[in-house]
């Protein structure tokens, strides 16, 4: 993974056909996505359940590029090695998931993955200042985590702008997760984001049998974001 601030589109497979993850990953990559975003939920940190490291390992051979694993689980630390072994390139943990996020980020890098730090919409940037040397990515949640298809929370755009200023020249990605569409992508791209997660907005209208709409959706979101960057 070489660092760049160019716009990267990361479809969330939360909106994919759960019976066909491998084929869906191949389809979105063939249609031009940059990263594949994998949402892991535990029914405890967030009110929804998805899947764990075995599923990540199973889809890994179907992804040529970056596998971006977003852990919405608590605790995190007991599972880091399993997700790293599953082939995750980026492992993102939530600042709110426990009292020792510093240790968690150390453990993620120690396991050989890039370390991501996710912030819920109600979380401020104060604590992030002390973690900047530990992270390769900060994920600003623009919905409350747990479900796809929610409405973008506009108050987070200002947080992205402040985070971008805080990061300065450090090689840290700013990822946006939740409610990203052709309408909201330019707002966060202008504020400094470079990785745009999009679930419903990428998968709408398409399927494994008819993947062309995935490509149209990816190109439209990318063009809107690039024009604003
Ligand atoms: C939310 C997840 C997301 C989300 C994105 O908890 O982390 O990745 O499902 O879905 P959309 O783009 O539909 O908001
Ligand atoms: Zn996510």
GROMACS .gro file of C-alpha atoms and ligand atoms in nm:
model
  244
    1UNK     CA    1   0.000   0.000   0.000
    2UNK     CA    2   0.162   0.323  -0.115
    3UNK     CA    3   0.027   0.640   0.044
    4UNK     CA    4  -0.165   0.891  -0.165
    5UNK     CA    5  -0.440   1.143  -0.101
    6UNK     CA    6  -0.617   1.069  -0.429
    7UNK     CA    7  -0.982   0.968  -0.389
    8UNK     CA    8  -1.035   0.601  -0.316
    9UNK     CA    9  -1.379   0.440  -0.333
   10UNK     CA   10  -1.429   0.159  -0.083
   11UNK     CA   11  -1.761  -0.024  -0.130
   12UNK     CA   12  -1.894  -0.178   0.191
   13UNK     CA   13  -1.994  -0.541   0.138
   14UNK     CA   14  -2.259  -0.488   0.404
   15UNK     CA   15  -2.476  -0.395   0.104
   16UNK     CA   16  -2.361  -0.695  -0.105
   17UNK     CA   17  -2.538  -1.028  -0.151
   18UNK     CA   18  -2.430  -1.220   0.163
   19UNK     CA   19  -2.466  -1.551  -0.025
   20UNK     CA   20  -2.210  -1.437  -0.283
   21UNK     CA   21  -1.936  -1.239  -0.110
   22UNK     CA   22  -1.653  -1.374  -0.325
   23UNK     CA   23  -1.827  -1.294  -0.652
   24UNK     CA   24  -1.940  -0.954  -0.521
   25UNK     CA   25  -1.581  -0.860  -0.427
   26UNK     CA   26  -1.462  -0.962  -0.774
   27UNK     CA   27  -1.746  -0.766  -0.934
   28UNK     CA   28  -1.681  -0.436  -0.751
   29UNK     CA   29  -1.308  -0.458  -0.822
   30UNK     CA   30  -1.375  -0.532  -1.190
   31UNK     CA   31  -1.605  -0.228  -1.188
   32UNK     CA   32  -1.326  -0.001  -1.064
   33UNK     CA   33  -1.334   0.025  -0.686
   34UNK     CA   34  -1.008   0.090  -0.500
   35UNK     CA   35  -1.053  -0.080  -0.163
   36UNK     CA   36  -1.303  -0.336  -0.032
   37UNK     CA   37  -1.457  -0.233   0.303
   38UNK     CA   38  -1.556  -0.518   0.534
   39UNK     CA   39  -1.791  -0.435   0.825
   40UNK     CA   40  -1.754  -0.664   1.126
   41UNK     CA   41  -2.031  -0.624   1.386
   42UNK     CA   42  -2.074  -0.807   1.715
   43UNK     CA   43  -2.430  -0.731   1.830
   44UNK     CA   44  -2.280  -0.571   2.142
   45UNK     CA   45  -2.075  -0.266   2.041
   46UNK     CA   46  -2.335  -0.206   1.769
   47UNK     CA   47  -2.692  -0.338   1.750
   48UNK     CA   48  -2.630  -0.566   1.451
   49UNK     CA   49  -2.434  -0.884   1.376
   50UNK     CA   50  -2.240  -0.967   1.060
   51UNK     CA   51  -1.943  -1.204   1.050
   52UNK     CA   52  -1.592  -1.265   1.179
   53UNK     CA   53  -1.237  -1.350   1.074
   54UNK     CA   54  -1.331  -1.679   0.903
   55UNK     CA   55  -1.543  -1.489   0.650
   56UNK     CA   56  -1.263  -1.234   0.599
   57UNK     CA   57  -1.019  -1.519   0.529
   58UNK     CA   58  -1.267  -1.676   0.286
   59UNK     CA   59  -1.313  -1.358   0.081
   60UNK     CA   60  -0.944  -1.258   0.084
   61UNK     CA   61  -0.854  -1.465  -0.228
   62UNK     CA   62  -1.133  -1.284  -0.416
   63UNK     CA   63  -0.981  -0.937  -0.348
   64UNK     CA   64  -0.674  -0.823  -0.544
   65UNK     CA   65  -0.642  -0.484  -0.376
   66UNK     CA   66  -0.680  -0.353  -0.023
   67UNK     CA   67  -0.901  -0.539   0.226
   68UNK     CA   68  -1.015  -0.273   0.473
   69UNK     CA   69  -1.163  -0.433   0.785
   70UNK     CA   70  -1.378  -0.212   1.010
   71UNK     CA   71  -1.422  -0.369   1.351
   72UNK     CA   72  -1.740  -0.262   1.529
   73UNK     CA   73  -1.671  -0.497   1.817
   74UNK     CA   74  -1.577  -0.474   2.184
   75UNK     CA   75  -1.343  -0.596   2.311
   76UNK     CA   76  -1.109  -0.573   2.011
   77UNK     CA   77  -0.772  -0.699   2.134
   78UNK     CA   78  -0.851  -1.073   2.161
   79UNK     CA   79  -0.939  -1.083   1.788
   80UNK     CA   80  -0.663  -0.872   1.630
   81UNK     CA   81  -0.435  -1.162   1.543
   82UNK     CA   82  -0.720  -1.355   1.381
   83UNK     CA   83  -0.817  -1.060   1.160
   84UNK     CA   84  -0.452  -0.994   1.069
   85UNK     CA   85  -0.408  -1.362   0.977
   86UNK     CA   86  -0.725  -1.342   0.765
   87UNK     CA   87  -0.530  -1.109   0.535
   88UNK     CA   88  -0.666  -0.768   0.634
   89UNK     CA   89  -0.447  -0.485   0.502
   90UNK     CA   90  -0.612  -0.225   0.726
   91UNK     CA   91  -0.772  -0.304   1.062
   92UNK     CA   92  -0.979  -0.023   1.210
   93UNK     CA   93  -1.090  -0.018   1.573
   94UNK     CA   94  -1.323   0.229   1.742
   95UNK     CA   95  -1.190   0.479   1.994
   96UNK     CA   96  -1.507   0.408   2.194
   97UNK     CA   97  -1.456   0.029   2.201
   98UNK     CA   98  -1.253   0.018   2.522
   99UNK     CA   99  -1.027   0.201   2.765
  100UNK     CA  100  -0.698   0.110   2.593
  101UNK     CA  101  -0.719   0.224   2.232
  102UNK     CA  102  -0.345   0.310   2.237
  103UNK     CA  103  -0.261  -0.051   2.316
  104UNK     CA  104  -0.507  -0.174   2.053
  105UNK     CA  105  -0.345   0.038   1.780
  106UNK     CA  106  -0.001  -0.086   1.885
  107UNK     CA  107  -0.126  -0.444   1.863
  108UNK     CA  108  -0.272  -0.391   1.515
  109UNK     CA  109   0.060  -0.260   1.382
  110UNK     CA  110   0.241  -0.532   1.575
  111UNK     CA  111   0.032  -0.791   1.390
  112UNK     CA  112   0.152  -0.646   1.059
  113UNK     CA  113  -0.157  -0.451   0.947
  114UNK     CA  114  -0.213  -0.079   0.895
  115UNK     CA  115  -0.389   0.069   1.197
  116UNK     CA  116  -0.716   0.256   1.163
  117UNK     CA  117  -0.898   0.457   1.431
  118UNK     CA  118  -1.274   0.507   1.393
  119UNK     CA  119  -1.472   0.784   1.563
  120UNK     CA  120  -1.846   0.774   1.627
  121UNK     CA  121  -2.038   1.089   1.535
  122UNK     CA  122  -2.057   1.199   1.900
  123UNK     CA  123  -1.680   1.164   1.959
  124UNK     CA  124  -1.453   1.469   1.946
  125UNK     CA  125  -1.097   1.499   1.819
  126UNK     CA  126  -0.926   1.580   2.152
  127UNK     CA  127  -0.805   1.224   2.215
  128UNK     CA  128  -0.692   1.176   1.855
  129UNK     CA  129  -0.408   1.425   1.907
  130UNK     CA  130  -0.234   1.169   2.130
  131UNK     CA  131  -0.279   0.886   1.882
  132UNK     CA  132  -0.162   1.044   1.556
  133UNK     CA  133   0.175   0.869   1.564
  134UNK     CA  134  -0.004   0.536   1.604
  135UNK     CA  135  -0.242   0.547   1.309
  136UNK     CA  136  -0.239   0.505   0.932
  137UNK     CA  137  -0.607   0.598   0.890
  138UNK     CA  138  -0.876   0.785   1.081
  139UNK     CA  139  -1.234   0.686   0.997
  140UNK     CA  140  -1.492   0.956   1.060
  141UNK     CA  141  -1.831   0.788   1.098
  142UNK     CA  142  -2.096   0.999   0.929
  143UNK     CA  143  -2.374   0.775   1.061
  144UNK     CA  144  -2.410   0.590   1.389
  145UNK     CA  145  -2.247   0.253   1.316
  146UNK     CA  146  -2.456  -0.061   1.281
  147UNK     CA  147  -2.655  -0.039   0.961
  148UNK     CA  148  -2.621   0.053   0.596
  149UNK     CA  149  -2.852   0.297   0.420
  150UNK     CA  150  -2.865   0.564   0.692
  151UNK     CA  151  -2.871   0.940   0.641
  152UNK     CA  152  -2.542   1.132   0.636
  153UNK     CA  153  -2.484   1.343   0.951
  154UNK     CA  154  -2.375   1.684   0.824
  155UNK     CA  155  -2.216   1.803   1.149
  156UNK     CA  156  -1.928   1.564   1.077
  157UNK     CA  157  -1.798   1.769   0.781
  158UNK     CA  158  -1.651   2.025   1.020
  159UNK     CA  159  -1.484   1.743   1.214
  160UNK     CA  160  -1.321   1.621   0.893
  161UNK     CA  161  -1.188   1.972   0.822
  162UNK     CA  162  -1.041   2.001   1.173
  163UNK     CA  163  -0.892   1.651   1.149
  164UNK     CA  164  -0.731   1.732   0.814
  165UNK     CA  165  -0.563   2.038   0.971
  166UNK     CA  166  -0.447   1.827   1.267
  167UNK     CA  167  -0.293   1.562   1.041
  168UNK     CA  168  -0.082   1.811   0.844
  169UNK     CA  169   0.186   1.632   0.641
  170UNK     CA  170   0.153   1.298   0.820
  171UNK     CA  171   0.074   1.006   0.586
  172UNK     CA  172  -0.266   0.935   0.743
  173UNK     CA  173  -0.576   0.860   0.538
  174UNK     CA  174  -0.908   1.021   0.628
  175UNK     CA  175  -1.189   0.776   0.563
  176UNK     CA  176  -1.560   0.861   0.562
  177UNK     CA  177  -1.810   0.589   0.650
  178UNK     CA  178  -2.186   0.625   0.627
  179UNK     CA  179  -2.434   0.793   0.395
  180UNK     CA  180  -2.178   0.867   0.122
  181UNK     CA  181  -2.355   0.949  -0.205
  182UNK     CA  182  -2.293   1.163  -0.513
  183UNK     CA  183  -2.439   1.453  -0.309
  184UNK     CA  184  -2.237   1.408   0.013
  185UNK     CA  185  -1.903   1.288  -0.132
  186UNK     CA  186  -1.802   1.639  -0.250
  187UNK     CA  187  -1.862   1.783   0.099
  188UNK     CA  188  -1.617   1.546   0.267
  189UNK     CA  189  -1.366   1.547  -0.020
  190UNK     CA  190  -1.351   1.928   0.001
  191UNK     CA  191  -1.297   1.899   0.377
  192UNK     CA  192  -0.997   1.665   0.329
  193UNK     CA  193  -1.120   1.306   0.309
  194UNK     CA  194  -0.954   1.065   0.066
  195UNK     CA  195  -1.118   0.722   0.133
  196UNK     CA  196  -1.493   0.712   0.076
  197UNK     CA  197  -1.680   0.406   0.202
  198UNK     CA  198  -2.013   0.358   0.026
  199UNK     CA  199  -2.247   0.065   0.067
  200UNK     CA  200  -2.596   0.131  -0.060
  201UNK     CA  201  -2.482   0.402  -0.305
  202UNK     CA  202  -2.245   0.157  -0.484
  203UNK     CA  203  -2.456  -0.159  -0.482
  204UNK     CA  204  -2.789   0.003  -0.577
  205UNK     CA  205  -2.933  -0.113  -0.907
  206UNK     CA  206  -2.674  -0.387  -0.965
  207UNK     CA  207  -2.608  -0.752  -0.887
  208UNK     CA  208  -2.344  -1.018  -0.951
  209UNK     CA  209  -2.532  -1.103  -1.272
  210UNK     CA  210  -2.562  -0.736  -1.370
  211UNK     CA  211  -2.259  -0.555  -1.222
  212UNK     CA  212  -2.247  -0.258  -1.464
  213UNK     CA  213  -2.447  -0.030  -1.227
  214UNK     CA  214  -2.173  -0.082  -0.964
  215UNK     CA  215  -1.927   0.075  -1.207
  216UNK     CA  216  -2.159   0.363  -1.293
  217UNK     CA  217  -2.215   0.434  -0.924
  218UNK     CA  218  -1.842   0.415  -0.841
  219UNK     CA  219  -1.751   0.649  -1.130
  220UNK     CA  220  -2.022   0.900  -1.034
  221UNK     CA  221  -1.915   0.917  -0.668
  222UNK     CA  222  -1.547   0.940  -0.765
  223UNK     CA  223  -1.608   1.218  -1.019
  224UNK     CA  224  -1.816   1.421  -0.771
  225UNK     CA  225  -1.547   1.385  -0.503
  226UNK     CA  226  -1.254   1.459  -0.734
  227UNK     CA  227  -1.420   1.777  -0.859
  228UNK     CA  228  -1.439   1.903  -0.500
  229UNK     CA  229  -1.094   1.792  -0.378
  230LIG     C1  230  -2.207   0.134   0.914
  230LIG     C2  231  -2.095   0.069   0.835
  230LIG     C3  232  -2.084   0.115   0.696
  230LIG     C4  233  -2.208   0.139   0.623
  230LIG     C5  234  -2.198   0.208   0.494
  230LIG     O1  235  -2.206   0.084   1.042
  230LIG     O2  236  -1.972   0.087   0.899
  230LIG     O3  237  -1.970   0.078   0.627
  230LIG     O4  238  -2.287   0.026   0.618
  230LIG     O5  239  -2.323   0.196   0.430
  230LIG     P1  240  -2.395   0.314   0.356
  230LIG     O6  241  -2.300   0.364   0.253
  230LIG     O7  242  -2.515   0.249   0.299
  230LIG     O8  243  -2.426   0.420   0.458
  231LIG    ZN1  244  -1.775   0.052   0.791
   0.00000   0.00000   0.00000
